[in-house]
Tab-separated table of C-alpha atoms in Angstrom:
chain	number	residue	atom	x	y	z
Y	1	MET	CA	81.775	99.138	62.580
Y	2	ILE	CA	79.471	97.236	64.947
Y	3	LYS	CA	79.883	94.119	62.827
Y	4	ARG	CA	83.675	94.402	62.933
Y	5	ILE	CA	83.609	94.816	66.722
Y	6	TYR	CA	81.366	91.769	66.983
Y	7	GLU	CA	83.744	89.728	64.807
Y	8	VAL	CA	86.750	90.770	66.893
Y	9	LYS	CA	84.943	89.819	70.119
Y	10	MET	CA	83.936	86.474	68.660
Y	11	ARG	CA	87.502	85.715	67.568
Y	12	HIS	CA	88.711	86.607	71.044
Y	13	LYS	CA	86.075	84.417	72.693
Y	14	THR	CA	86.875	81.544	70.326
Y	15	SER	CA	90.607	81.856	71.002
Y	16	VAL	CA	90.060	81.689	74.760
Y	17	GLU	CA	87.821	78.654	74.358
Y	18	LEU	CA	90.449	76.977	72.173
Y	19	ALA	CA	93.093	77.650	74.822
Y	20	LYS	CA	90.835	76.033	77.435
Y	21	GLN	CA	90.428	72.927	75.267
Y	22	VAL	CA	94.183	72.687	74.734
Y	23	LEU	CA	94.898	73.023	78.440
Y	24	THR	CA	92.229	70.412	79.227
Y	25	ALA	CA	93.939	68.005	76.856
Y	26	MET	CA	97.341	68.814	78.334
Y	27	SER	CA	96.076	68.001	81.809
Y	28	GLN	CA	96.151	64.342	80.724
Y	29	MET	CA	99.899	64.514	80.196
Y	30	LYS	CA	102.381	63.104	82.672
Y	31	THR	CA	103.117	65.248	85.685
Y	32	THR	CA	106.771	65.573	84.745
Y	33	GLU	CA	106.047	66.630	81.151
Y	34	ILE	CA	103.912	69.653	81.992
Y	35	PRO	CA	106.664	71.742	83.700
Y	36	ASP	CA	109.096	70.857	80.910
Y	37	PHE	CA	106.635	72.215	78.336
Y	38	PHE	CA	105.708	75.437	80.106
Y	39	LEU	CA	109.068	76.300	81.645
Y	40	GLU	CA	111.304	75.327	78.722
Y	41	LYS	CA	114.317	77.586	78.510
Y	42	GLY	CA	114.396	80.269	75.854
Y	43	PRO	CA	111.847	83.100	75.410
Y	44	ARG	CA	110.605	81.749	72.056
Y	45	ARG	CA	110.156	78.220	73.322
Y	46	ASN	CA	108.484	79.108	76.599
Y	47	PRO	CA	104.771	79.812	75.922
Y	48	LEU	CA	104.314	81.379	79.357
Y	49	ALA	CA	107.216	83.749	78.725
Y	50	GLN	CA	105.698	84.744	75.371
Y	51	ALA	CA	102.285	85.364	76.932
Y	52	THR	CA	103.911	87.375	79.720
Y	53	ALA	CA	105.971	89.542	77.358
Y	54	LYS	CA	102.941	90.292	75.167
Y	55	GLY	CA	100.644	90.982	78.114
Y	56	ASN	CA	98.236	88.119	77.389
Y	57	SER	CA	96.898	87.877	80.916
Y	58	GLU	CA	94.057	85.519	80.001
Y	59	ILE	CA	96.428	82.788	78.825
Y	60	VAL	CA	98.561	83.175	81.950
Y	61	LYS	CA	95.448	83.132	84.145
Y	62	LEU	CA	94.187	79.946	82.457
Y	63	CYS	CA	97.555	78.260	83.018
Y	64	ILE	CA	97.373	79.160	86.704
Y	65	GLN	CA	93.835	77.795	86.949
Y	66	TYR	CA	94.601	74.496	85.184
Y	67	PHE	CA	98.095	73.888	86.574
Y	68	PRO	CA	98.416	75.667	89.936
Y	69	LYS	CA	101.068	73.219	91.126
Y	70	LEU	CA	103.237	74.444	88.260
Y	71	PHE	CA	103.982	77.545	90.323
Y	72	VAL	CA	104.386	75.899	93.724
Y	73	ASN	CA	107.990	75.603	94.945
Y	74	SER	CA	109.188	76.299	91.401
Y	75	PRO	CA	111.979	78.861	91.083
Y	76	SER	CA	111.620	78.919	87.284
Y	77	TRP	CA	108.438	80.965	87.355
Y	78	LYS	CA	110.300	83.813	89.084
Y	79	SER	CA	111.813	84.693	85.712
Y	80	LEU	CA	108.248	85.376	84.525
Y	81	ILE	CA	107.876	88.102	87.159
Y	82	THR	CA	111.079	89.704	85.918
Y	83	CYS	CA	109.767	89.363	82.357
Y	84	ALA	CA	106.517	91.116	83.328
Y	85	ILE	CA	108.488	93.960	84.913
Y	86	GLU	CA	110.900	94.205	82.008
Y	87	TYR	CA	108.100	94.519	79.435
Y	88	ARG	CA	105.936	96.720	81.731
Y	89	GLN	CA	102.948	94.355	81.748
Y	90	GLU	CA	100.808	95.581	84.639
Y	91	ARG	CA	98.071	92.949	84.570
Y	92	ILE	CA	100.571	90.095	84.379
Y	93	LEU	CA	102.499	91.422	87.355
Y	94	ASN	CA	99.228	91.776	89.268
Y	95	LEU	CA	98.495	88.107	88.604
Y	96	PHE	CA	101.864	86.988	89.895
Y	97	LEU	CA	101.664	89.231	92.972
Y	98	LYS	CA	98.200	87.885	93.701
Y	99	LEU	CA	99.525	84.366	93.214
Y	100	SER	CA	102.181	84.937	95.868
Y	101	SER	CA	99.539	85.946	98.433
Y	102	THR	CA	96.771	83.445	97.603
Y	103	ALA	CA	95.918	81.123	100.491
Y	104	GLU	CA	95.469	78.119	98.190
Y	105	LEU	CA	99.002	78.618	96.866
Y	106	SER	CA	100.750	79.649	100.045
Y	107	LEU	CA	103.681	77.387	99.189
Y	108	VAL	CA	104.803	79.702	96.380
Y	109	LEU	CA	108.351	80.764	97.048
Y	110	GLY	CA	108.972	84.402	97.911
Y	111	PRO	CA	111.628	86.342	96.004
Y	112	THR	CA	115.185	85.462	96.943
Y	113	TRP	CA	118.128	87.853	96.858
Y	114	ALA	CA	118.902	86.845	93.264
Y	115	ASP	CA	115.247	87.188	92.241
Y	116	SER	CA	115.054	90.607	93.871
Y	117	GLU	CA	118.209	91.714	92.092
Y	118	ASN	CA	116.787	90.709	88.695
Y	119	MET	CA	113.471	92.398	89.467
Y	120	ILE	CA	114.987	95.718	90.552
Y	121	LYS	CA	117.336	95.706	87.564
Y	122	ALA	CA	114.361	95.206	85.241
Y	123	ALA	CA	112.512	98.067	86.952
Y	124	ALA	CA	115.535	100.349	86.599
Y	125	SER	CA	115.845	99.672	82.873
Y	126	TYR	CA	114.069	101.709	80.221
Y	127	TYR	CA	113.380	101.276	76.516
Y	128	PRO	CA	111.530	103.777	74.264
Y	129	SER	CA	109.081	101.022	73.344
Y	130	PHE	CA	107.643	101.334	76.880
Y	131	ASP	CA	106.011	104.631	75.888
Y	132	ALA	CA	103.346	102.863	73.832
Y	133	LYS	CA	102.365	100.718	76.833
Y	134	THR	CA	102.077	103.409	79.498
Y	135	LYS	CA	99.040	105.069	77.807
Y	136	VAL	CA	99.603	108.414	79.525
Y	137	ALA	CA	99.967	111.868	78.012
Y	138	GLY	CA	103.330	113.606	77.843
Y	139	ALA	CA	106.871	112.629	78.723
Y	140	ALA	CA	106.432	113.938	82.270
Y	141	PHE	CA	103.646	111.497	83.043
Y	142	ARG	CA	105.489	108.647	81.345
Y	143	MET	CA	108.310	109.403	83.759
Y	144	GLN	CA	105.779	109.367	86.591
Y	145	ARG	CA	104.578	105.922	85.522
Y	146	GLU	CA	108.144	104.619	85.413
Y	147	ILE	CA	108.725	105.809	88.990
Y	148	GLN	CA	105.492	104.106	90.034
Y	149	TRP	CA	106.792	100.865	88.523
Y	150	TYR	CA	110.067	101.218	90.414
Y	151	GLU	CA	108.339	101.862	93.744
Y	152	VAL	CA	105.984	98.889	93.376
Y	153	VAL	CA	108.876	96.577	92.562
Y	154	GLN	CA	110.733	97.931	95.592
Y	155	SER	CA	107.807	96.962	97.805
Y	156	CYS	CA	107.931	93.355	96.506
Y	157	ILE	CA	111.619	92.562	96.803
Y	158	VAL	CA	113.810	91.634	99.760
Y	159	PRO	CA	114.029	94.689	102.068
Y	160	SER	CA	117.814	94.664	102.165
Y	161	MET	CA	117.931	94.908	98.362
Y	162	ARG	CA	116.206	98.327	98.424
Y	163	THR	CA	119.308	99.987	99.867
Y	164	ALA	CA	121.862	97.740	98.163
Y	165	TYR	CA	124.542	99.109	95.853
Y	166	ILE	CA	125.403	97.815	92.411
Y	167	GLY	CA	129.053	98.752	92.545
Y	168	ARG	CA	131.298	101.686	91.758
Y	169	SER	CA	130.444	104.301	89.161
Y	170	THR	CA	132.923	105.960	86.784
Y	171	ASP	CA	133.846	108.577	89.421
Y	172	ASP	CA	134.486	105.820	91.990
Y	173	ARG	CA	131.289	106.434	93.964
Y	174	ALA	CA	128.971	103.743	95.242
Y	175	GLU	CA	126.072	103.495	92.798
Y	176	SER	CA	122.606	102.483	93.968
Y	177	TYR	CA	119.801	101.029	91.886
Y	178	TRP	CA	117.940	104.354	92.099
Y	179	THR	CA	120.993	106.089	90.614
Y	180	ARG	CA	121.006	103.543	87.812
Y	181	PHE	CA	117.287	104.163	87.308
Y	182	VAL	CA	117.856	107.917	86.938
Y	183	GLU	CA	120.738	107.354	84.511
Y	184	ASN	CA	118.689	105.029	82.305
Y	185	HIS	CA	115.780	107.505	82.263
Y	186	GLN	CA	117.878	110.602	81.652
Y	187	ASN	CA	116.491	111.227	78.152
Y	188	LEU	CA	112.916	110.760	79.342
Y	189	LEU	CA	113.680	113.067	82.284
Y	190	GLU	CA	114.940	115.789	79.938
Y	191	ASN	CA	111.954	115.401	77.600
Y	192	GLY	CA	109.598	115.557	80.566
Y	193	GLU	CA	111.294	118.717	81.837
Y	194	LYS	CA	110.991	120.332	78.390
Y	195	TRP	CA	107.312	119.318	78.118
Y	196	ILE	CA	106.508	120.766	81.537
Y	197	LYS	CA	108.376	124.026	80.870
Y	198	ASP	CA	106.688	124.546	77.491
Y	199	THR	CA	103.264	123.845	78.991
Y	200	SER	CA	103.931	126.112	81.975
Y	201	ASN	CA	105.155	128.987	79.808
Y	202	SER	CA	102.074	128.835	77.592
Y	203	CYS	CA	99.636	128.619	80.498
Y	204	MET	CA	101.382	131.387	82.439
Y	205	LEU	CA	101.199	133.693	79.409
Y	206	VAL	CA	97.439	133.153	79.137
Y	207	SER	CA	96.874	133.606	82.875
Y	208	THR	CA	98.956	136.815	82.836
Y	209	LEU	CA	96.765	138.275	80.085
Y	210	ILE	CA	93.628	137.330	82.029
Y	211	ALA	CA	95.002	138.890	85.234
Y	212	THR	CA	95.842	142.115	83.359
Y	213	VAL	CA	92.337	142.391	81.907
Y	214	LEU	CA	90.606	141.671	85.208
Y	215	PHE	CA	92.857	144.055	87.164
Y	216	ALA	CA	92.062	146.879	84.726
Y	217	ALA	CA	88.347	146.044	84.793
Y	218	ALA	CA	88.288	146.401	88.582
Y	219	PHE	CA	88.924	150.177	88.224
Y	220	THR	CA	86.401	150.708	85.425
Y	221	ILE	CA	83.117	149.873	87.118
Y	222	PRO	CA	80.231	149.489	84.630
Y	223	GLY	CA	77.832	152.435	84.823
Y	224	GLY	CA	80.471	154.843	86.130
Y	225	ASN	CA	80.931	156.541	89.505
Y	226	ASP	CA	79.377	159.554	91.163
Y	227	ASN	CA	81.491	162.639	90.492
Y	228	ASN	CA	81.163	163.928	94.033
Y	229	THR	CA	81.395	160.814	96.197
Y	230	GLY	CA	83.043	158.319	93.815
Y	231	VAL	CA	80.462	155.690	94.720
Y	232	PRO	CA	79.364	153.465	91.787
Y	233	LEU	CA	76.080	154.659	90.338
Y	234	LEU	CA	74.774	151.090	90.088
Y	235	LEU	CA	75.646	150.209	93.678
Y	236	GLY	CA	73.048	147.847	95.088
Y	237	GLN	CA	72.074	146.234	91.796
Y	238	ASP	CA	72.517	142.488	91.437
Y	239	SER	CA	74.315	142.802	88.107
Y	240	LEU	CA	77.048	144.983	89.625
Y	241	LEU	CA	77.436	142.553	92.518
Y	242	VAL	CA	77.885	139.670	90.060
Y	243	PHE	CA	80.497	141.695	88.160
Y	244	VAL	CA	82.505	142.514	91.286
Y	245	ILE	CA	82.451	138.939	92.588
Y	246	SER	CA	83.354	137.354	89.248
Y	247	ASP	CA	86.116	139.910	88.622
Y	248	SER	CA	87.609	139.347	92.098
Y	249	LEU	CA	87.475	135.566	91.872
Y	250	GLY	CA	88.893	135.642	88.349
Y	251	LEU	CA	91.797	137.840	89.434
Y	252	PHE	CA	92.471	135.572	92.425
Y	253	SER	CA	92.386	132.449	90.205
Y	254	SER	CA	94.666	133.935	87.553
Y	255	MET	CA	97.228	135.113	90.128
Y	256	THR	CA	97.177	131.674	91.743
Y	257	THR	CA	97.751	130.133	88.320
Y	258	ILE	CA	100.742	132.407	87.711
Y	259	LEU	CA	102.301	131.492	91.055
Y	260	LEU	CA	101.766	127.761	90.485
Y	261	PHE	CA	103.377	127.747	87.054
Y	262	LEU	CA	106.160	130.022	88.314
Y	263	ALA	CA	106.887	127.432	91.000
Y	264	ILE	CA	107.003	124.769	88.286
Y	265	LEU	CA	109.450	126.778	86.161
Y	266	THR	CA	111.778	127.292	89.136
Y	267	SER	CA	111.616	123.648	90.250
Y	268	ARG	CA	114.763	121.511	90.516
Y	269	TYR	CA	113.261	118.853	88.204
Y	270	GLU	CA	114.622	115.961	90.222
Y	271	ALA	CA	113.360	112.537	89.200
Y	272	GLN	CA	111.346	112.137	92.403
Y	273	ASP	CA	109.531	115.447	91.694
Y	274	PHE	CA	107.794	113.825	88.719
Y	275	LEU	CA	105.907	111.461	91.015
Y	276	TYR	CA	103.705	113.945	92.910
Y	277	SER	CA	105.135	117.454	93.165
Y	278	LEU	CA	105.138	118.514	89.498
Y	279	PRO	CA	101.907	116.684	88.497
Y	280	ASN	CA	100.055	118.260	91.440
Y	281	SER	CA	101.207	121.736	90.428
Y	282	ILE	CA	100.219	121.228	86.781
Y	283	ILE	CA	96.783	119.878	87.664
Y	284	MET	CA	96.071	122.720	90.092
Y	285	GLY	CA	97.394	125.259	87.595
Y	286	LEU	CA	95.101	124.045	84.824
Y	287	VAL	CA	92.100	124.007	87.172
Y	288	PHE	CA	92.698	127.598	88.305
Y	289	LEU	CA	93.350	128.657	84.708
Y	290	PHE	CA	89.963	127.298	83.716
Y	291	LEU	CA	88.314	129.081	86.660
Y	292	SER	CA	89.966	132.399	85.808
Y	293	LEU	CA	88.807	132.102	82.197
Y	294	ALA	CA	85.267	131.280	83.280
Y	295	PHE	CA	85.098	134.164	85.786
Y	296	MET	CA	86.484	136.605	83.213
Y	297	LEU	CA	83.785	135.645	80.724
Y	298	VAL	CA	81.112	135.987	83.425
Y	299	ALA	CA	82.371	139.496	84.214
Y	300	PHE	CA	82.353	140.356	80.506
Y	301	ALA	CA	78.807	139.069	80.028
Y	302	THR	CA	77.652	140.952	83.123
Y	303	THR	CA	79.146	144.199	81.816
Y	304	LEU	CA	77.349	143.865	78.501
Y	305	THR	CA	74.141	143.033	80.329
Y	306	ILE	CA	74.427	146.264	82.330
Y	307	LEU	CA	75.166	148.373	79.241
Y	308	LEU	CA	72.430	146.889	77.062
Y	309	ASP	CA	69.770	146.520	79.729
Y	310	LYS	CA	66.326	147.731	78.529
Y	311	ARG	CA	67.782	148.659	75.139
Y	312	LEU	CA	68.552	145.427	73.331
Y	313	GLU	CA	67.151	142.778	75.626
Y	314	TRP	CA	67.135	140.175	72.836
Y	315	VAL	CA	70.938	140.416	72.701
Y	316	LEU	CA	71.368	138.907	76.185
Y	317	ILE	CA	70.766	135.297	75.173
Y	318	PRO	CA	73.218	135.383	72.213
Y	319	ILE	CA	75.796	137.027	74.477
Y	320	ILE	CA	75.477	134.276	77.068
Y	321	LEU	CA	75.775	131.622	74.373
Y	322	LEU	CA	78.820	133.242	72.787
Y	323	THR	CA	80.633	133.683	76.095
Y	324	SER	CA	80.109	130.001	76.881
Y	325	ILE	CA	81.898	128.930	73.673
Y	326	PRO	CA	85.477	129.607	74.942
Y	327	VAL	CA	84.729	127.739	78.169
Y	328	ALA	CA	83.339	124.767	76.256
Y	329	LEU	CA	86.305	124.876	73.857
Y	330	PHE	CA	88.743	124.858	76.761
Y	331	LEU	CA	86.972	121.841	78.240
Y	332	VAL	CA	87.007	119.947	74.953
Y	333	LEU	CA	90.692	120.626	74.300
Y	334	GLN	CA	92.130	120.331	77.817
Y	335	LEU	CA	89.754	118.052	79.711
Y	336	PRO	CA	91.154	114.774	78.242
Y	337	LEU	CA	94.669	115.800	79.259
Y	338	LEU	CA	93.513	116.943	82.683
Y	339	TYR	CA	91.558	113.727	83.197
Y	340	GLN	CA	94.591	111.627	82.290
Y	341	MET	CA	96.743	113.618	84.700
Y	342	ILE	CA	94.275	113.268	87.582
Y	343	LYS	CA	93.808	109.565	86.881
Y	344	SER	CA	97.559	108.952	86.781
Y	345	THR	CA	98.262	110.969	89.958
Y	346	TYR	CA	95.226	110.540	92.209
Y	347	GLY	CA	93.480	107.520	90.701
Y	348	ARG	CA	93.618	103.897	91.700
Y	349	SER	CA	97.028	102.338	91.679
Y	350	ILE	CA	97.937	100.727	88.379
Y	351	PHE	CA	98.849	97.661	90.430
Y	352	ARG	CA	95.768	96.132	91.986
Y	353	PRO	CA	94.856	92.501	92.771
Y	354	GLU	CA	93.700	90.401	89.836
Y	355	ARG	CA	91.135	87.660	90.327
Y	356	ILE	CA	92.602	84.268	89.563
Y	357	TRP	CA	89.840	81.880	90.460
């Protein structure tokens, strides 16, 4: 495996070096021949368009480094930005956005009305092949990533284009680009809604069972109560204090989980809700579900500790180890999904400046 990784890295390094040699040789060409080669019409003839569509940012970056004047005052390269948006190539778009704000290339033309129209149309489109490029879990978070794309493109285009209308819809209403975006993503929106509802139903069922167990345990204090006063017989012992605290916190966490997932199930499921509202609720719900499970197991282990104290002391360590297994299993199964959700919602923007020089 290590050898194969080494071979792949070497092939990649060799390919980049070969591209540098080719571009060095091309720099000897006539000034008029270089734009004709790179900006030739047709996606299969234009090497920059091919590199943009396939997300080969290193080739595009090398072309910018060797031929920066290729992008100065040239309207043809604007189609590459639209191509990067259309094929959802984040790193390529970052390069072009950085290029537009680089001091050395300050003569690069900003997007015109026509450029902005093509860019927003590309952002509003959707193809199922985009799912393999988003690298996020679940249809709901793929929908979130699509909305993030749309908002970033909106911030780059002409301001007046953001509120522009495409034309009239079938019911003779003015249709905006956001309306077109929602229509094109309707299937993804429905799949995301189904994914969220299924996840919420499953998690709410588990949290309801935990809340039921912890609520019943609150009235069955380990060690029993005094028949005359009703005061717990083990009042004042540390083990009983740990039980009460863990049971209370577990019940609070499980009830919070139920309310969060109930709010998700009763949501309107508008497209804009997939950006922050629904992801925030799912993340918080999973966190509180994990806490309620952990507190319930602590209360269970504390109860057994009280019952078996000074009788089977050797059983305490196996009990602690066994009660930690469900918590560890929950982390192993749900932590990757939770990490992906947090990264997609709270992490760094997927669009960040790329170094060119």
